[in-house]
mmCIF file of C-alpha atoms in Angstrom:
data_model
loop_
_atom_site.group_PDB
_atom_site.id
_atom_site.type_symbol
_atom_site.label_atom_id
_atom_site.label_comp_id
_atom_site.label_asym_id
_atom_site.label_seq_id
_atom_site.Cartn_x
_atom_site.Cartn_y
_atom_site.Cartn_z
ATOM 1 C CA ILE A 185 12.739 -16.905 -28.459
ATOM 2 C CA VAL A 186 9.659 -18.676 -27.159
ATOM 3 C CA GLU A 187 6.483 -17.019 -28.405
ATOM 4 C CA GLY A 188 2.801 -17.518 -27.868
ATOM 5 C CA VAL A 189 3.078 -19.031 -24.395
ATOM 6 C CA ASP A 190 -0.388 -20.084 -23.278
ATOM 7 C CA LYS A 191 -1.810 -17.696 -20.656
ATOM 8 C CA ASN A 192 -2.133 -20.519 -18.128
ATOM 9 C CA TRP A 193 1.658 -20.886 -17.914
ATOM 10 C CA VAL A 194 3.666 -18.600 -15.617
ATOM 11 C CA ASN A 195 7.396 -18.033 -15.982
ATOM 12 C CA GLY A 196 8.801 -18.770 -12.536
ATOM 13 C CA ASN A 197 12.051 -16.922 -13.307
ATOM 14 C CA ASP A 198 13.826 -20.043 -12.053
ATOM 15 C CA GLY A 199 14.238 -21.837 -15.388
ATOM 16 C CA TYR A 200 10.748 -23.344 -15.234
ATOM 17 C CA TYR A 201 7.274 -22.495 -16.429
ATOM 18 C CA TYR A 202 4.361 -23.475 -14.183
ATOM 19 C CA TYR A 203 0.940 -24.519 -15.430
ATOM 20 C CA THR A 204 -1.552 -22.797 -13.170
ATOM 21 C CA LYS A 205 -4.702 -24.789 -13.897
ATOM 22 C CA THR A 206 -5.653 -28.363 -13.136
ATOM 23 C CA VAL A 207 -5.018 -30.879 -15.919
ATOM 24 C CA ASP A 208 -7.971 -32.573 -17.599
ATOM 25 C CA GLN A 209 -7.547 -36.251 -16.752
ATOM 26 C CA SER A 210 -9.305 -37.388 -19.933
ATOM 27 C CA THR A 211 -6.713 -35.869 -22.291
ATOM 28 C CA GLY A 212 -3.674 -34.821 -20.268
ATOM 29 C CA VAL A 213 -2.747 -32.537 -23.187
ATOM 30 C CA LEU A 214 -1.412 -29.051 -22.499
ATOM 31 C CA GLN A 215 -0.516 -26.332 -25.014
ATOM 32 C CA PHE A 216 2.719 -24.626 -24.016
ATOM 33 C CA ALA A 217 3.787 -22.273 -26.798
ATOM 34 C CA SER A 218 2.990 -21.661 -30.432
ATOM 35 C CA ASP A 219 6.536 -20.957 -31.667
ATOM 36 C CA ILE A 220 10.201 -21.269 -30.848
ATOM 37 C CA LYS A 221 12.211 -18.899 -33.012
ATOM 38 C CA PHE A 222 15.734 -17.675 -33.452
ATOM 39 C CA GLY A 223 16.111 -13.969 -32.886
ATOM 40 C CA THR A 224 18.475 -11.369 -34.230
ATOM 41 C CA GLU A 225 18.771 -9.674 -30.821
ATOM 42 C CA THR A 226 22.024 -11.535 -30.130
ATOM 43 C CA GLY A 227 23.709 -10.182 -33.251
ATOM 44 C CA GLU A 228 24.288 -13.700 -34.567
ATOM 45 C CA ASP A 229 24.417 -14.515 -38.257
ATOM 46 C CA LEU A 230 21.216 -16.536 -38.565
ATOM 47 C CA ASN A 231 22.353 -18.036 -41.870
ATOM 48 C CA GLN A 232 24.411 -20.515 -39.859
ATOM 49 C CA TYR A 233 21.130 -22.218 -38.856
ATOM 50 C CA GLN A 234 19.948 -22.938 -42.399
ATOM 51 C CA ASP A 235 19.123 -26.619 -42.944
ATOM 52 C CA GLN A 236 19.622 -27.322 -39.228
ATOM 53 C CA TYR A 237 17.249 -28.782 -36.676
ATOM 54 C CA ILE A 238 16.252 -27.315 -33.337
ATOM 55 C CA LYS A 239 16.499 -29.686 -30.452
ATOM 56 C CA ALA A 240 14.461 -28.765 -27.392
ATOM 57 C CA LYS A 241 14.721 -30.639 -24.128
ATOM 58 C CA ILE A 242 11.452 -30.469 -22.252
ATOM 59 C CA THR A 243 10.980 -32.034 -18.865
ATOM 60 C CA ALA A 244 7.578 -32.247 -17.216
ATOM 61 C CA GLU A 245 6.689 -32.913 -13.619
ATOM 62 C CA MET A 246 3.199 -33.093 -12.181
ATOM 63 C CA VAL A 247 2.026 -33.113 -8.593
ATOM 64 C CA GLN A 248 -1.374 -33.517 -7.001
ATOM 65 C CA ALA A 249 -3.411 -30.345 -7.427
ATOM 66 C CA LYS A 250 -5.229 -30.260 -4.094
ATOM 67 C CA TYR A 251 -3.952 -29.646 -0.584
ATOM 68 C CA GLY A 252 -1.154 -27.315 -1.723
ATOM 69 C CA VAL A 253 1.201 -30.219 -2.504
ATOM 70 C CA PHE A 254 3.148 -27.976 -4.882
ATOM 71 C CA GLU A 255 4.420 -25.921 -1.933
ATOM 72 C CA THR A 256 6.489 -28.734 -0.462
ATOM 73 C CA ALA A 257 7.122 -30.692 -3.665
ATOM 74 C CA TRP A 258 8.658 -27.667 -5.360
ATOM 75 C CA GLU A 259 9.853 -25.870 -2.222
ATOM 76 C CA MET A 260 7.777 -22.852 -3.160
ATOM 77 C CA ASP A 261 6.626 -20.024 -0.916
ATOM 78 C CA SER A 262 4.401 -17.009 -1.424
ATOM 79 C CA THR A 263 7.238 -14.948 -2.958
ATOM 80 C CA HIS A 264 7.408 -17.196 -6.045
ATOM 81 C CA PRO A 265 5.878 -15.656 -9.235
ATOM 82 C CA ALA A 266 3.534 -18.633 -9.783
ATOM 83 C CA TYR A 267 2.529 -19.177 -6.149
ATOM 84 C CA ALA A 268 -0.727 -17.189 -6.037
ATOM 85 C CA GLN A 269 -2.148 -18.810 -9.170
ATOM 86 C CA LEU A 270 -1.110 -22.314 -8.100
ATOM 87 C CA LYS A 271 -2.584 -21.759 -4.646
ATOM 88 C CA THR A 272 -5.881 -20.581 -6.157
ATOM 89 C CA ALA A 273 -6.057 -23.647 -8.426
ATOM 90 C CA SER A 274 -5.210 -25.928 -5.497
ATOM 91 C CA ASP A 275 -7.869 -24.382 -3.276
ATOM 92 C CA GLN A 276 -10.540 -24.793 -5.962
ATOM 93 C CA VAL A 277 -10.101 -28.569 -6.254
ATOM 94 C CA THR A 278 -12.857 -30.377 -4.432
ATOM 95 C CA PRO A 279 -11.901 -33.645 -2.718
ATOM 96 C CA SER A 280 -13.495 -36.709 -4.277
ATOM 97 C CA ASN A 281 -15.307 -39.292 -2.167
#
C-alpha cells in the first residue's frame, strides 16, 4: 500500500504516477510518498515479512515542460487522468530568451 502520495502526483491508472508541476531546476528533488506499507487486505500472514527488506523499483522519466511535449512523448490524449493538469503546467511555462 502506498500512502501519503504528494498531491502533485496523479495516478494515471496505467502503472505510472505523473508529476503535474514543473521541477525546480536548482534541486530536482520531488517527494513522492510518505510510506509504503504491507496491508492485511489480501489476507496474507504478515509475519512472513518479519526481518525482510522491501525492494522497490522506481523508474523516472522527465520531458520538457513547455509546448505540450508530454502529449507526444507519452502518447497521451485528453482522456488520460493526468492530461488536464499536465497541460495546465505546460501552458504556464514561459519561454526563456
